[in-house]
XYZ file of C-alpha atoms in Angstrom:
548
model
C -23.242 -16.696 7.795
C -26.184 -17.903 9.840
C -24.941 -18.767 13.343
C -26.798 -20.893 15.865
C -25.539 -21.349 19.442
C -26.918 -23.927 21.905
C -25.132 -25.919 24.617
C -27.376 -28.959 23.973
C -25.660 -30.848 21.082
C -28.942 -32.396 19.951
C -30.716 -29.056 19.794
C -27.698 -27.450 18.144
C -27.670 -30.080 15.369
C -31.437 -29.860 14.889
C -31.456 -26.070 14.500
C -28.528 -26.194 12.050
C -30.259 -28.997 10.078
C -33.468 -27.037 9.663
C -31.604 -23.854 8.714
C -29.502 -25.641 6.081
C -32.635 -27.224 4.591
C -34.136 -23.808 3.888
C -31.133 -21.442 3.587
C -28.130 -23.663 2.823
C -27.977 -22.633 -0.851
C -27.516 -18.945 -0.028
C -25.944 -18.925 3.437
C -23.191 -20.706 5.301
C -24.809 -22.228 8.394
C -22.468 -22.585 11.386
C -23.353 -24.064 14.759
C -21.562 -23.728 18.094
C -22.166 -25.406 21.450
C -21.033 -22.544 23.682
C -20.877 -18.788 23.618
C -17.097 -18.896 23.818
C -16.854 -21.215 20.810
C -19.220 -19.001 18.841
C -17.199 -15.892 19.669
C -14.045 -17.547 18.314
C -15.867 -18.253 15.049
C -17.082 -14.657 14.863
C -13.612 -13.241 15.551
C -12.112 -15.346 12.764
C -14.863 -14.308 10.344
C -14.408 -10.643 11.266
C -10.726 -10.757 10.386
C -11.504 -12.508 7.095
C -13.972 -9.772 6.169
C -17.074 -12.001 6.121
C -20.636 -11.129 7.089
C -23.084 -12.477 9.663
C -26.724 -12.127 8.660
C -28.398 -13.569 11.756
C -27.588 -15.177 15.103
C -29.885 -17.549 16.998
C -28.636 -18.014 20.552
C -29.965 -20.189 23.391
C -30.758 -18.122 26.454
C -29.709 -20.424 29.285
C -26.119 -21.594 28.601
C -23.313 -22.232 31.119
C -20.572 -19.626 30.982
C -21.893 -16.917 28.707
C -25.664 -16.640 28.715
C -27.466 -15.950 25.451
C -27.866 -12.257 26.252
C -24.223 -11.900 27.327
C -23.069 -13.675 24.161
C -25.244 -11.508 21.894
C -23.933 -8.393 23.628
C -20.344 -9.353 22.793
C -21.305 -10.518 19.297
C -22.770 -7.072 18.632
C -19.347 -5.558 19.257
C -18.057 -7.520 16.262
C -21.100 -7.565 13.960
C -23.510 -4.797 14.949
C -25.639 -5.272 11.810
C -26.334 -8.963 12.392
C -29.951 -9.616 13.360
C -30.496 -11.394 16.674
C -32.944 -13.978 18.064
C -33.034 -15.552 21.529
C -34.095 -19.201 21.956
C -35.545 -20.569 25.213
C -37.430 -23.643 26.348
C -40.183 -21.723 28.156
C -41.558 -18.210 28.390
C -39.275 -16.015 30.480
C -40.586 -12.470 30.641
C -37.574 -11.099 32.543
C -35.139 -12.589 30.002
C -37.149 -11.188 27.101
C -37.182 -7.694 28.605
C -33.431 -7.836 29.331
C -32.688 -9.084 25.826
C -34.658 -6.242 24.279
C -33.041 -3.596 26.487
C -29.455 -4.854 26.337
C -28.987 -6.259 22.840
C -32.083 -4.988 21.016
C -33.066 -8.586 20.204
C -35.270 -8.896 17.121
C -37.184 -12.043 18.066
C -37.799 -14.261 21.071
C -38.353 -17.918 20.042
C -39.715 -20.802 22.070
C -38.513 -24.392 21.742
C -39.593 -26.655 20.117
C -40.039 -24.902 16.792
C -41.877 -27.716 15.001
C -43.100 -27.367 12.388
C -40.279 -25.039 11.234
C -42.362 -23.844 8.266
C -44.712 -22.176 10.753
C -42.549 -21.322 13.761
C -38.921 -20.988 12.599
C -38.693 -20.000 8.948
C -41.013 -16.954 9.116
C -38.859 -15.562 11.929
C -35.588 -16.211 10.085
C -37.074 -14.761 6.870
C -37.824 -11.560 8.786
C -34.303 -11.500 10.226
C -32.727 -11.885 6.774
C -34.990 -9.247 5.264
C -33.971 -6.779 7.971
C -30.302 -7.641 7.473
C -30.523 -7.190 3.684
C -31.871 -3.689 4.254
C -28.854 -2.786 6.433
C -26.515 -2.441 3.447
C -23.760 -4.620 4.920
C -20.959 -5.587 2.510
C -18.267 -8.247 2.560
C -14.674 -6.965 2.713
C -12.289 -9.448 1.105
C -9.341 -7.078 0.651
C -6.396 -6.659 2.980
C -7.420 -4.449 5.888
C -5.206 -1.797 7.504
C -6.034 -0.316 10.902
C -4.064 2.721 11.989
C -4.047 6.334 13.098
C -4.796 9.015 10.515
C -1.706 11.127 11.054
C 0.945 8.593 11.987
C 4.259 7.966 10.273
C 4.124 4.144 10.546
C 0.483 4.041 9.408
C 1.223 6.332 6.469
C 4.222 4.221 5.467
C 2.115 1.045 5.261
C -0.707 2.787 3.378
C 1.844 4.075 0.898
C 3.492 0.658 0.614
C 0.232 -1.169 -0.119
C -0.989 1.463 -2.568
C 2.259 1.632 -4.538
C 2.451 -2.148 -4.780
C -1.123 -2.230 -6.133
C -2.350 -4.338 -3.206
C -6.113 -3.747 -2.760
C -6.761 -2.746 0.825
C -9.391 -1.117 3.035
C -8.358 1.567 5.519
C -9.870 1.768 9.025
C -9.065 4.406 11.618
C -8.270 2.854 14.991
C -10.439 5.391 16.804
C -13.554 4.624 14.732
C -16.028 1.805 15.503
C -15.156 -0.634 12.713
C -11.433 -0.204 13.308
C -12.001 -0.936 16.974
C -13.993 -4.070 16.107
C -11.165 -5.410 13.957
C -8.640 -4.774 16.714
C -10.903 -6.495 19.249
C -11.323 -9.505 16.960
C -7.536 -9.790 16.730
C -7.092 -9.390 20.478
C -5.199 -6.121 19.957
C -5.625 -2.505 21.003
C -4.918 1.041 19.754
C -1.319 0.830 20.988
C -0.653 -2.078 18.606
C -1.359 -0.174 15.390
C -0.701 -0.123 12.577
C -2.269 -3.561 12.147
C -2.526 -5.326 8.810
C -5.199 -8.014 8.483
C -4.668 -10.316 5.506
C -7.552 -11.774 3.451
C -7.065 -15.139 5.189
C -7.578 -13.524 8.599
C -4.034 -13.153 9.928
C -3.399 -10.006 11.953
C 0.087 -8.442 11.861
C 0.797 -5.817 14.527
C 3.312 -3.082 13.626
C 4.724 -5.211 10.775
C 7.775 -4.425 8.665
C 7.116 -3.963 4.926
C 8.841 -7.279 4.203
C 6.453 -9.113 6.529
C 3.483 -7.458 4.831
C 4.848 -8.271 1.377
C 5.180 -11.959 2.219
C 1.735 -12.050 3.853
C -0.120 -10.530 0.888
C 1.625 -12.650 -1.712
C 4.349 -10.370 -3.074
C 7.586 -12.133 -4.052
C 10.456 -11.419 -1.670
C 12.985 -14.164 -2.497
C 14.541 -15.131 -5.852
C 13.246 -18.306 -7.468
C 16.563 -19.206 -9.137
C 20.241 -19.270 -8.207
C 21.486 -17.568 -11.342
C 20.008 -15.190 -13.938
C 21.011 -13.638 -17.196
C 20.086 -10.182 -15.935
C 19.531 -8.572 -12.546
C 17.834 -5.173 -12.540
C 18.158 -3.102 -9.371
C 15.310 -0.616 -9.036
C 11.685 -0.771 -10.160
C 11.027 2.715 -11.522
C 10.266 3.431 -15.203
C 13.856 2.594 -16.240
C 13.908 -0.680 -14.307
C 10.459 -1.735 -15.491
C 11.365 -0.822 -19.066
C 14.492 -2.950 -18.833
C 12.489 -5.835 -17.300
C 9.954 -5.778 -20.137
C 12.586 -5.707 -22.881
C 14.952 -8.124 -21.162
C 12.327 -10.781 -20.446
C 10.624 -10.369 -23.823
C 13.955 -11.039 -25.542
C 14.537 -14.296 -23.706
C 16.808 -13.187 -20.846
C 16.184 -14.795 -17.464
C 15.389 -11.551 -15.697
C 14.836 -10.602 -12.072
C 14.044 -7.092 -10.810
C 14.923 -6.156 -7.229
C 12.968 -3.270 -5.647
C 13.424 -2.101 -2.080
C 9.989 -0.457 -1.655
C 7.489 -0.559 -4.515
C 7.643 -0.532 -8.282
C 7.106 2.809 -9.995
C 9.688 4.956 -8.230
C 8.938 8.674 -8.088
C 6.902 8.404 -11.285
C 4.684 5.825 -9.607
C 3.702 8.442 -7.017
C 2.671 10.978 -9.641
C -1.031 11.817 -9.657
C -1.041 12.629 -13.391
C 1.507 12.332 -16.218
C 0.251 14.148 -19.301
C 3.308 14.309 -21.567
C 4.038 10.583 -21.884
C 3.792 9.224 -25.421
C 0.583 7.358 -26.193
C -1.582 8.805 -23.393
C -3.160 11.999 -24.766
C -5.568 12.196 -21.813
C -2.801 11.579 -19.280
C -2.170 8.622 -17.021
C -1.496 8.354 -13.301
C 1.829 7.019 -12.146
C 0.064 4.128 -10.420
C -1.736 3.127 -13.625
C 1.437 3.313 -15.703
C 3.339 1.289 -13.113
C 0.629 -1.356 -12.878
C 0.564 -1.826 -16.654
C 4.347 -2.026 -16.874
C 4.589 -4.518 -14.030
C 1.907 -6.751 -15.547
C 3.653 -6.510 -18.904
C 6.974 -7.574 -17.383
C 5.283 -10.495 -15.603
C 3.612 -11.521 -18.866
C 7.043 -12.034 -20.441
C 8.344 -13.940 -17.432
C 10.298 -11.312 -15.502
C 10.506 -11.990 -11.772
C 9.909 -9.041 -9.410
C 11.179 -9.029 -5.823
C 9.849 -6.405 -3.421
C 11.148 -5.165 -0.038
C 14.644 -6.304 -0.924
C 17.359 -3.666 -0.885
C 20.665 -4.038 -2.713
C 23.549 -3.367 -0.343
C 26.572 -4.478 -2.355
C 27.876 -5.179 -5.854
C 30.909 -7.229 -6.824
C 32.442 -9.213 -9.655
C 32.950 -12.970 -9.285
C 34.818 -13.919 -12.442
C 32.343 -13.539 -15.315
C 29.408 -13.318 -12.867
C 28.086 -10.164 -11.254
C 26.813 -10.514 -7.690
C 24.216 -8.219 -6.069
C 24.093 -8.618 -2.299
C 20.751 -8.016 -0.577
C 19.890 -6.623 2.839
C 18.686 -9.987 4.187
C 22.145 -11.503 3.709
C 21.311 -13.316 0.488
C 22.676 -12.520 -2.976
C 21.514 -12.681 -6.587
C 24.024 -13.623 -9.287
C 23.780 -12.968 -13.029
C 25.766 -12.465 -16.200
C 24.867 -8.752 -16.238
C 23.338 -6.051 -14.019
C 21.339 -2.914 -14.822
C 21.319 -0.240 -12.119
C 18.033 1.686 -12.203
C 17.758 2.828 -8.601
C 16.569 6.308 -9.529
C 16.643 9.154 -7.058
C 14.784 10.031 -3.884
C 13.351 13.354 -2.782
C 15.759 15.306 -0.628
C 14.672 15.942 2.930
C 14.060 19.465 4.111
C 16.748 19.228 6.778
C 14.958 21.642 9.098
C 14.224 21.619 12.849
C 11.197 19.543 13.861
C 11.163 17.489 10.659
C 11.543 14.033 12.175
C 8.763 14.571 14.722
C 6.059 15.239 12.105
C 7.270 13.145 9.162
C 4.271 11.064 8.123
C 2.068 13.074 10.499
C 1.312 15.984 8.192
C 4.710 16.204 6.473
C 5.013 13.891 3.476
C 7.655 13.202 0.867
C 5.657 12.523 -2.298
C 2.594 10.315 -1.699
C 0.097 13.012 -2.663
C -2.366 10.450 -4.046
C -2.455 8.404 -0.821
C -3.091 11.379 1.467
C -5.370 13.403 -0.844
C -8.588 12.635 1.126
C -7.058 14.247 4.229
C -6.717 17.516 2.282
C -10.447 18.144 1.963
C -11.102 21.728 3.056
C -7.490 22.235 4.237
C -4.771 24.747 3.383
C -1.923 22.752 1.851
C 1.694 23.607 0.994
C 3.583 21.865 -1.832
C 7.347 22.383 -1.716
C 9.241 22.190 -5.009
C 9.163 23.552 -8.530
C 9.550 20.526 -10.812
C 6.856 18.509 -12.601
C 6.175 16.239 -9.639
C 5.350 19.259 -7.470
C 3.110 20.768 -10.144
C 1.260 17.515 -10.707
C 0.681 17.148 -6.977
C -0.580 20.728 -6.656
C -3.083 20.273 -9.478
C -4.290 16.992 -8.004
C -4.605 18.272 -4.431
C -6.408 21.457 -5.525
C -9.527 19.381 -6.227
C -9.994 18.676 -2.519
C -7.984 21.334 -0.668
C -9.255 24.754 0.267
C -6.011 26.223 -1.029
C -2.656 24.978 -2.320
C 0.516 27.052 -2.044
C 3.526 26.038 -4.127
C 6.703 27.161 -2.346
C 9.601 27.292 -4.811
C 13.144 28.462 -4.118
C 13.742 29.934 -7.583
C 12.382 33.042 -9.257
C 9.691 31.069 -11.074
C 8.558 27.693 -12.331
C 9.875 27.983 -15.865
C 13.339 26.611 -15.103
C 12.145 23.184 -13.955
C 8.457 22.652 -14.775
C 6.958 21.760 -18.160
C 5.079 24.543 -19.946
C 1.770 22.621 -20.119
C 1.850 22.119 -16.346
C 2.657 25.769 -15.623
C -0.407 26.750 -17.661
C -2.561 24.340 -15.668
C -1.291 25.733 -12.372
C -2.003 29.304 -13.447
C -5.545 28.429 -14.500
C -6.570 26.996 -11.091
C -7.922 29.658 -8.747
C -7.028 27.995 -5.441
C -3.354 27.449 -6.323
C -0.862 30.193 -5.425
C 2.866 30.219 -6.196
C 5.351 31.758 -3.750
C 8.704 32.225 -5.438
C 11.987 32.774 -3.625
C 10.574 30.842 -0.687
C 11.974 27.921 1.310
C 10.747 26.021 4.347
C 13.084 26.727 7.255
C 11.201 24.968 10.045
C 8.181 22.867 10.961
C 6.416 22.644 14.298
C 3.834 20.467 15.999
C 3.315 18.078 18.873
C 1.772 14.839 17.604
C 1.197 16.240 14.113
C 2.251 19.119 11.882
C 0.687 22.416 12.973
C 2.884 25.269 11.696
C 5.408 25.879 8.923
C 8.150 28.523 8.889
C 8.649 30.085 5.443
C 11.771 32.081 4.621
C 11.733 34.775 1.932
C 15.184 34.392 0.367
C 15.135 37.928 -1.056
C 14.364 39.812 2.172
C 15.522 37.283 4.754
C 12.222 37.585 6.625
C 10.522 34.567 8.155
C 6.783 33.977 8.332
C 4.984 31.454 10.530
C 2.073 29.880 8.631
C -0.552 27.629 10.271
C -0.628 24.456 8.175
C -1.359 20.792 8.809
C -0.323 19.268 5.468
C 2.937 19.744 3.554
C 4.059 17.677 0.554
C 7.753 17.872 -0.363
C 9.112 17.340 -3.889
C 12.593 18.848 -3.831
C 15.899 17.833 -5.330
C 17.187 14.496 -6.442
C 19.416 12.396 -4.198
C 20.830 9.270 -5.907
C 20.649 6.027 -3.970
C 24.226 4.965 -4.656
C 26.064 4.798 -1.333
C 25.964 1.013 -1.563
C 28.019 1.223 -4.792
C 30.997 2.870 -3.109
C 34.159 1.193 -4.425
C 32.256 -0.882 -6.976
C 31.629 1.640 -9.789
C 32.770 5.205 -10.489
C 30.438 8.054 -9.512
C 30.468 11.805 -9.980
C 30.853 14.198 -7.008
C 27.062 14.222 -6.443
C 26.856 10.422 -6.325
C 25.407 9.810 -9.791
C 26.923 6.894 -11.712
C 29.336 7.661 -14.554
C 28.982 5.706 -17.778
C 30.401 5.399 -21.304
C 32.526 8.250 -22.609
C 32.312 10.058 -19.252
C 34.599 7.358 -17.842
C 37.403 8.154 -20.281
C 40.055 10.587 -19.075
C 42.283 11.917 -21.859
C 41.135 8.960 -23.916
C 42.246 6.471 -21.257
C 39.911 3.773 -19.966
C 39.103 3.701 -16.228
C 41.515 2.007 -13.848
C 40.885 -1.695 -13.550
C 38.964 -1.909 -16.813
C 39.370 -5.515 -18.047
C 37.901 -5.404 -21.547
C 39.694 -4.805 -24.861
C 37.224 -2.086 -25.776
C 35.875 1.194 -24.439
C 32.844 1.126 -22.112
C 29.511 1.056 -23.915
C 27.306 4.136 -23.747
C 25.390 3.087 -20.577
C 28.100 0.836 -19.120
C 29.745 1.618 -15.802
C 33.409 1.261 -14.805
C 32.638 -2.404 -14.008
C 32.116 -4.308 -17.289
C 28.713 -5.955 -17.523
C 27.095 -3.466 -15.162
C 24.906 -0.866 -16.882
C 22.888 2.158 -15.756
C 19.497 3.464 -16.870
C 17.370 6.389 -15.767
C 17.774 9.175 -13.259
C 20.681 7.605 -11.354
C 22.945 8.025 -14.385
C 25.167 11.117 -14.379
C 23.701 13.937 -16.540
C 20.566 11.964 -17.392
C 17.337 13.602 -18.562
C 14.906 13.478 -15.651
C 11.814 12.405 -17.602
C 9.754 9.203 -17.586
C 10.047 8.676 -21.342
C 13.834 8.964 -21.347
C 14.095 6.565 -18.391
C 12.007 3.935 -20.189
C 14.089 4.442 -23.338
C 17.349 4.009 -21.441
C 15.999 0.815 -19.859
C 15.382 -0.608 -23.338
C 18.761 0.638 -24.622
C 20.562 -0.910 -21.655
C 19.097 -4.319 -22.538
C 20.435 -3.953 -26.095
C 23.882 -3.237 -24.674
C 23.567 -6.220 -22.328
C 23.029 -8.444 -25.367
C 26.117 -6.938 -27.007
C 28.129 -7.536 -23.832
C 26.974 -11.170 -23.539
C 27.839 -11.875 -27.171
C 31.466 -10.866 -26.538
C 31.969 -12.705 -23.250
């Protein structure tokens, strides 16, 4: 943008006309007739991520003078070059402009002919601006505090949903400029600024999803197939269901990918000999599902399941419901919480559940603890070791062999700054505004050690997200969903079973409702098996629909 500000409408139009004649092909020329009006234009442009190359401001204007306006404009666009316009020589104004706003040029009116008096000055301004290295930011912008639970949650949400965004710390200059342009302050963060310039203060994930263009409401009243959960099993089912002609909708409460989507590197998945990150695998699967016509809803949580005659109804947390002929449950599992004193106070402020990829830059030069002994913990440790000073894997068992793949154990052993502490659990965390210390318990000796540490990543256990299914389908004592032959007791079908056949392999105690992936009782906790079960569940859905 080239911005000209003059309270005389005739002068304002004349300056803009001459600028457009010379620079209109490469710059957007905007004129304003007051400093206040110009500031509004600059604030809007700042939120949209645009750039201002040069500002030409009249010195003597009612309200904000030219120097006062340029001083406030600098707060928003410090790299914009600045020129002051005046009708006569004013030595005091020139000196003040140089001292206060570091004005680049002082121009006298009239500027005729512009080829001699105006364009050489503007050429110099644009040349100086080009050398400043300023860049346009068209992505979503997120302003927040570095170690803050709400800020971390939104960073994680945007990253896992593959929404391009730029992060700004609220206590750094550019973050402050964005907040000022939105009329907000540090107490209002986190703030999400959308590409069209809307600023959302402390928004809920659903508000962010709607603002950045993610689907949050179903497009149809009835589907052939509803899939609950967007991890590998759910995405696999969406790809196969939609590709085979089923009207398919996938409902995900946070972001597609599940735990696998948070993995920094998956090296044992078929077809990727060099490995693939969870985010890359998720992005490809989601695009593949969309290609075949599957609909994906984000930030919508399933809260109830019931049968309505031949239809199956999934109730959502916003009070709406999605109906279909069949349902596939692929809600996966979530990492168990530590359950130790001080946990809530530092969650998201140094203590993280998964999300190693999002917070990796904060690990540079730090001592980091990874809690857990399965593949997700090993993958995170390997990834974080590239930036961290040291990484300690704290595992409850006697070693990694019981739960971690052999190839990953070999990688961990080969990295010098990774240490493994066996027979060790976290029994406490401490800190005021952020994590500062971790209490480690040696399970063999019963001794406790206090370790200074500002970053802990937790990958322990598997808690199924199935409370909302209470009374709808049968579950095992740990909450995992029972299917197929596991539902038969002494050869008898489950109570209330309405079909003249036994449940199919992945079918629950409610006919037409199937399960795929980690949430199934006694499932294999691997990405490949989850994807395979998603595809198999679709085959069984077809078989179920044929016999309705």
